[in-house]
CSV table of C-alpha atoms and ligand atoms in Angstrom, one decimal:
chain,number,residue,atom,x,y,z
Q,655,MET,CA,71.7,148.9,182.7
Q,656,SER,CA,73.9,148.2,185.6
Q,657,LYS,CA,75.0,144.5,186.6
Q,658,VAL,CA,76.5,143.3,189.7
Q,659,TYR,CA,79.0,140.4,189.3
Q,660,LEU,CA,79.1,138.3,192.4
Q,661,THR,CA,82.6,137.1,191.9
Q,662,GLY,CA,84.8,134.2,193.5
Q,663,ALA,CA,88.4,135.5,194.2
Q,664,GLY,CA,89.6,132.0,194.8
Q,665,PRO,CA,91.6,130.9,197.9
Q,666,GLY,CA,94.4,133.2,198.0
Q,667,ASP,CA,96.9,132.4,195.2
Q,668,VAL,CA,95.9,135.1,192.5
Q,669,GLU,CA,96.7,132.5,189.6
Q,670,LEU,CA,93.6,130.5,190.9
Q,671,LEU,CA,91.4,133.3,189.7
Q,672,THR,CA,89.2,132.2,186.7
Q,673,LEU,CA,89.4,133.8,183.4
Q,674,LYS,CA,85.9,135.1,183.6
Q,675,ALA,CA,86.5,136.7,187.1
Q,676,LEU,CA,89.5,138.3,185.6
Q,677,ARG,CA,87.6,139.7,182.7
Q,678,VAL,CA,84.9,141.3,184.8
Q,679,ILE,CA,87.6,142.7,187.3
Q,680,GLN,CA,89.5,144.4,184.2
Q,681,ASN,CA,86.2,145.9,183.3
Q,682,ALA,CA,84.8,146.9,186.7
Q,683,ASP,CA,83.9,150.5,187.5
Q,684,VAL,CA,83.7,149.5,191.1
Q,685,ILE,CA,85.0,146.6,193.1
Q,686,ILE,CA,83.6,145.9,196.4
Q,687,TYR,CA,85.8,143.4,198.3
Q,688,ASP,CA,86.3,141.3,201.4
Q,689,ARG,CA,89.2,140.6,203.7
Q,690,LEU,CA,89.5,137.1,202.2
Q,691,ALA,CA,90.1,138.3,198.5
Q,692,ASN,CA,93.8,138.7,197.8
Q,693,PRO,CA,94.2,142.4,197.4
Q,694,ASP,CA,96.8,141.7,194.7
Q,695,ILE,CA,93.8,141.1,192.5
Q,696,LEU,CA,92.8,144.5,192.5
Q,697,LYS,CA,96.1,145.4,190.5
Q,698,GLU,CA,94.3,144.1,187.6
Q,699,ALA,CA,91.4,146.7,187.8
Q,700,LYS,CA,91.5,149.6,185.4
Q,701,GLU,CA,93.0,152.8,186.4
Q,702,ASN,CA,89.9,154.7,187.5
Q,703,CYS,CA,88.2,151.8,189.1
Q,704,VAL,CA,86.7,152.6,192.6
Q,705,PHE,CA,87.7,150.3,195.4
Q,706,VAL,CA,85.2,149.7,198.5
Q,707,TYR,CA,86.4,147.6,201.3
Q,708,VAL,CA,83.7,145.9,203.4
Q,709,GLY,CA,85.7,143.2,204.9
Q,710,LYS,CA,85.1,141.5,208.2
Q,711,GLU,CA,87.4,140.3,210.8
Q,712,LYS,CA,86.4,138.0,213.8
Q,713,GLY,CA,85.1,140.1,216.6
Q,714,LEU,CA,85.5,143.3,214.6
Q,715,HIS,CA,82.7,143.5,212.3
Q,716,ILE,CA,83.4,146.3,209.8
Q,717,LEU,CA,80.0,146.2,208.3
Q,718,PRO,CA,77.0,144.1,209.1
Q,719,GLN,CA,75.6,142.2,206.2
Q,720,ASP,CA,72.5,144.6,205.6
Q,721,GLU,CA,74.9,147.5,205.4
Q,722,ILE,CA,77.0,145.5,202.8
Q,723,ASN,CA,73.8,144.9,200.8
Q,724,ALA,CA,73.1,148.6,201.0
Q,725,VAL,CA,76.5,149.4,199.7
Q,726,ILE,CA,76.1,147.1,196.8
Q,727,TYR,CA,73.0,148.5,195.9
Q,728,GLU,CA,74.0,152.2,196.1
Q,729,ASN,CA,77.0,151.4,193.9
Q,730,SER,CA,74.7,149.8,191.5
Q,731,ILE,CA,72.9,153.0,191.0
Q,732,LYS,CA,76.0,155.0,190.5
Q,733,TYR,CA,78.0,152.7,188.2
Q,734,GLU,CA,77.4,150.1,185.5
Q,735,ASN,CA,79.8,147.3,186.1
Q,736,ILE,CA,79.9,146.4,189.7
Q,737,VAL,CA,82.1,143.6,190.9
Q,738,ARG,CA,81.4,142.1,194.4
Q,739,LEU,CA,84.6,140.2,195.1
Q,740,LYS,CA,84.5,137.5,197.5
Q,741,GLY,CA,87.1,134.9,199.0
Q,742,GLY,CA,87.0,131.4,197.3
Q,743,ASP,CA,83.5,130.7,196.0
Q,744,PRO,CA,80.7,133.3,196.5
Q,745,PHE,CA,78.1,130.7,197.5
Q,746,VAL,CA,80.2,128.5,199.9
Q,747,PHE,CA,79.6,130.2,203.1
Q,748,GLY,CA,80.4,133.5,201.6
Q,749,ARG,CA,76.7,134.8,202.2
Q,750,GLY,CA,76.7,135.2,198.4
Q,751,GLY,CA,73.2,133.8,198.2
Q,752,GLU,CA,71.9,136.4,200.5
Q,753,GLU,CA,73.3,139.2,198.4
Q,754,ALA,CA,71.9,137.6,195.1
Q,755,LEU,CA,68.5,137.4,196.8
Q,756,TYR,CA,68.8,141.0,197.9
Q,757,LEU,CA,69.6,142.2,194.5
Q,758,TYR,CA,66.8,140.0,193.1
Q,759,LYS,CA,64.4,141.8,195.3
Q,760,LYS,CA,65.8,145.2,194.4
Q,761,GLY,CA,65.4,144.3,190.7
Q,762,VAL,CA,69.2,144.7,190.0
Q,763,LYS,CA,70.7,142.5,187.3
Q,764,PHE,CA,73.3,140.2,188.7
Q,765,GLU,CA,75.6,137.4,187.6
Q,766,VAL,CA,77.5,134.9,189.6
Q,767,ILE,CA,81.0,133.9,188.8
Q,768,PRO,CA,82.0,130.8,190.8
Q,769,GLY,CA,85.3,130.6,192.3
Q,770,ILE,CA,87.8,128.0,193.5
Q,771,THR,CA,86.6,127.2,196.9
Q,772,SER,CA,89.2,126.9,199.8
Q,773,ALA,CA,87.4,123.9,201.0
Q,774,ILE,CA,89.0,121.8,198.2
Q,775,SER,CA,92.0,123.9,197.0
Q,776,VAL,CA,93.6,124.6,200.4
Q,777,PRO,CA,93.7,121.0,201.3
Q,778,ALA,CA,95.0,120.2,197.7
Q,779,TYR,CA,97.9,122.7,198.4
Q,780,ALA,CA,98.6,120.8,201.5
Q,781,GLY,CA,98.8,117.5,199.7
Q,782,ILE,CA,95.5,116.3,200.8
Q,783,PRO,CA,92.9,115.1,198.3
Q,784,VAL,CA,89.4,115.4,199.7
Q,785,THR,CA,88.3,112.1,198.3
Q,786,HIS,CA,90.5,109.1,197.3
Q,787,ARG,CA,89.5,105.7,196.1
Q,788,GLY,CA,89.5,103.1,198.8
Q,789,ILE,CA,89.9,105.7,201.5
Q,790,SER,CA,87.1,108.3,201.3
Q,791,PRO,CA,84.3,108.1,199.0
Q,792,SER,CA,82.9,111.5,199.9
Q,793,PHE,CA,83.5,114.7,201.7
Q,794,ARG,CA,81.5,117.3,203.6
Q,795,VAL,CA,82.0,120.9,204.1
Q,796,VAL,CA,80.8,122.1,207.3
Q,797,THR,CA,80.8,125.4,209.2
Q,798,GLY,CA,82.9,125.3,212.3
Q,799,HIS,CA,81.7,128.6,213.4
Q,800,GLU,CA,78.8,127.3,215.5
Q,801,ALA,CA,79.7,126.2,218.8
Q,802,PRO,CA,79.2,122.3,218.8
Q,803,ASP,CA,77.3,122.5,222.1
Q,804,LYS,CA,75.1,125.2,220.8
Q,805,GLU,CA,71.4,124.3,221.7
Q,806,PHE,CA,69.9,124.9,218.4
Q,807,SER,CA,72.9,123.8,216.1
Q,808,GLN,CA,71.9,122.8,212.7
Q,809,ILE,CA,74.8,120.4,212.6
Q,810,VAL,CA,74.0,116.7,212.9
Q,811,TRP,CA,77.0,115.3,214.6
Q,812,GLU,CA,75.9,111.7,214.2
Q,813,ASP,CA,76.3,112.2,210.5
Q,814,PHE,CA,80.1,112.3,210.9
Q,815,LYS,CA,80.4,108.8,212.1
Q,816,ARG,CA,80.8,107.6,208.4
Q,817,ASP,CA,84.4,107.4,207.0
Q,818,GLU,CA,84.4,110.3,204.9
Q,819,THR,CA,86.3,113.6,204.8
Q,820,ILE,CA,85.1,116.4,206.8
Q,821,VAL,CA,86.3,119.9,206.0
Q,822,PHE,CA,85.5,122.6,208.7
Q,823,LEU,CA,85.6,126.3,207.5
Q,824,MET,CA,85.7,128.9,210.1
Q,825,GLY,CA,86.3,126.5,212.8
Q,826,LEU,CA,89.9,127.5,214.1
Q,827,HIS,CA,88.5,128.9,217.4
Q,828,ASN,CA,86.2,125.9,217.9
Q,829,LEU,CA,88.9,123.4,217.1
Q,830,GLU,CA,89.0,121.7,220.7
Q,831,LYS,CA,85.2,121.6,220.8
Q,832,ILE,CA,85.1,120.0,217.4
Q,833,SER,CA,87.7,117.5,218.2
Q,834,GLU,CA,86.0,116.6,221.6
Q,835,LYS,CA,82.6,116.3,219.8
Q,836,LEU,CA,84.0,113.9,217.1
Q,837,ILE,CA,85.5,111.8,219.9
Q,838,SER,CA,82.2,111.7,221.7
Q,839,ILE,CA,80.5,110.3,218.8
Q,840,GLY,CA,82.8,107.4,218.6
Q,841,LYS,CA,85.9,108.6,216.4
Q,842,SER,CA,89.2,107.4,217.5
Q,843,LYS,CA,91.4,109.7,219.3
Q,844,GLU,CA,94.2,108.9,216.8
Q,845,TYR,CA,91.9,109.8,213.8
Q,846,PRO,CA,93.9,112.1,211.6
Q,847,VAL,CA,93.5,115.8,211.5
Q,848,ALA,CA,95.2,118.6,209.6
Q,849,VAL,CA,94.8,122.4,210.1
Q,850,ILE,CA,95.8,124.7,207.3
Q,851,SER,CA,96.5,128.4,207.7
Q,852,ARG,CA,96.5,130.9,204.9
Q,853,GLY,CA,96.4,128.1,202.4
Q,854,THR,CA,97.7,128.5,198.8
Q,855,THR,CA,99.6,131.5,199.7
Q,856,THR,CA,103.4,132.1,200.6
Q,857,GLU,CA,102.4,132.1,204.3
Q,858,GLN,CA,100.6,128.7,204.2
Q,859,LYS,CA,101.1,126.5,207.3
Q,860,VAL,CA,100.1,123.0,207.8
Q,861,VAL,CA,99.9,121.2,211.0
Q,862,VAL,CA,99.1,117.5,211.1
Q,863,GLY,CA,97.9,115.5,214.2
Q,864,ASN,CA,95.0,113.6,215.6
Q,865,LEU,CA,91.8,114.4,217.3
Q,866,GLU,CA,93.4,114.2,220.7
Q,867,ASN,CA,96.6,116.4,220.0
Q,868,ILE,CA,95.6,118.8,217.2
Q,869,THR,CA,94.4,121.6,219.4
Q,870,SER,CA,97.7,122.1,221.2
Q,871,LEU,CA,99.7,121.4,218.1
Q,872,ALA,CA,97.8,124.1,216.0
Q,873,GLN,CA,97.6,126.7,218.7
Q,874,ASP,CA,99.7,129.2,216.9
Q,875,LEU,CA,98.2,129.2,213.5
Q,876,LYS,CA,96.5,132.2,212.3
Q,877,SER,CA,93.3,132.7,210.5
Q,878,PRO,CA,92.0,132.1,207.8
Q,879,ALA,CA,92.5,128.5,208.5
Q,880,LEU,CA,90.5,125.4,207.8
Q,881,ILE,CA,90.4,121.9,209.6
Q,882,VAL,CA,90.4,118.6,207.5
Q,883,VAL,CA,89.4,115.6,209.4
Q,884,GLY,CA,89.9,112.1,207.7
Q,885,GLU,CA,92.1,109.2,206.6
Q,886,VAL,CA,93.1,111.2,203.4
Q,887,VAL,CA,95.2,113.4,205.8
Q,888,ARG,CA,97.8,110.7,205.8
Q,889,LEU,CA,98.2,111.0,202.1
Q,890,ARG,CA,100.1,114.4,202.8
Q,891,GLU,CA,103.2,112.5,203.8
Q,892,GLU,CA,103.7,111.3,200.1
Q,893,LEU,CA,101.7,114.0,198.3
Q,894,GLN,CA,102.9,117.2,199.9
Q,895,TRP,CA,104.2,119.3,197.0
Q,896,PHE,CA,103.9,122.9,197.7
Q,897,CYS,CA,106.5,125.0,199.7
Q,898,ALA,CA,105.3,128.2,200.9
E,1684,SAH,N1,83.7,131.4,200.3
E,1684,SAH,C1,84.8,131.0,200.9
E,1684,SAH,C2,84.6,130.7,202.3
E,1684,SAH,C3,84.2,131.7,203.1
E,1684,SAH,S1,84.2,131.4,204.9
E,1684,SAH,C4,85.4,129.8,200.1
E,1684,SAH,O1,84.6,129.3,199.2
E,1684,SAH,O2,86.5,129.6,200.3
E,1684,SAH,C5,85.8,131.8,205.6
E,1684,SAH,C6,86.5,130.5,206.0
E,1684,SAH,O3,87.1,129.9,204.7
E,1684,SAH,C7,87.8,130.7,206.8
E,1684,SAH,O4,87.3,131.0,208.1
E,1684,SAH,C8,88.5,129.5,206.5
E,1684,SAH,O5,88.1,128.4,207.2
E,1684,SAH,C9,88.5,129.2,205.1
E,1684,SAH,N2,89.4,129.9,204.3
E,1684,SAH,C10,89.3,130.7,203.4
E,1684,SAH,N3,90.6,131.1,202.6
E,1684,SAH,C11,91.4,130.2,203.4
E,1684,SAH,C12,92.7,129.9,202.9
E,1684,SAH,N4,93.5,130.7,202.2
E,1684,SAH,N5,93.4,128.9,203.9
E,1684,SAH,C13,92.7,128.4,204.8
E,1684,SAH,N6,91.5,128.6,205.1
E,1684,SAH,C14,90.7,129.3,204.2
């Protein structure tokens, strides 16, 4: 009986892969992987393992989600151990839930192997703890992909008035709109923001600024990148430890 392992590849640094993920990768007959998963991980696979790339780049969709689902299904008929490798954690904006539901409906056995999400680990590699006693009691992970002015946005911007850390994933191209929106709900223009590109890898770049100047400061950063908004960003001055 075949099984699909919906596996988190972690944020980039290969050593942030879990032991469980490593075990299923070493045992895989086929690995279906994304752009975000570090390709060095594939070196861990056995010699005759088949690799299928279904990555997506912004504006250049290599495969739509229903076709990715179909690829996973077809491989589950052909092979016994199928690894669906996804960047970070499969259930954090990775559409892993959709893939799991699809497999459930198709009657294919699956297992979920959580991964270290970029939402926490990328700030950590930039010396930014997402919570800190006396500074930020909570953090939110939000999609920055939706244009903030979109009519039917699911984001309730008023929620961001609290003093907590906000991590925007997929938001680099909307950085200006996000900053303007946060100022419009009452955050100070000096409120700290960091943008971290290619975090946890040797290409990591961190830019620190505030809601007013971050868009111009971060304009040369490349994706994948995430945005951290909150007083915790100031801790980087002392906690910066990782040199890319
Ligand atoms: N499932 C993934 C997130 C998928 S959404 C996870 O748990 O990490 C893709 C977004 O994640 C990117 O647009 C970017 O905002 C963020 N991201 C992923 N890897 C990153 C990295 N190494 N550095 C910075 N941001 C990253």
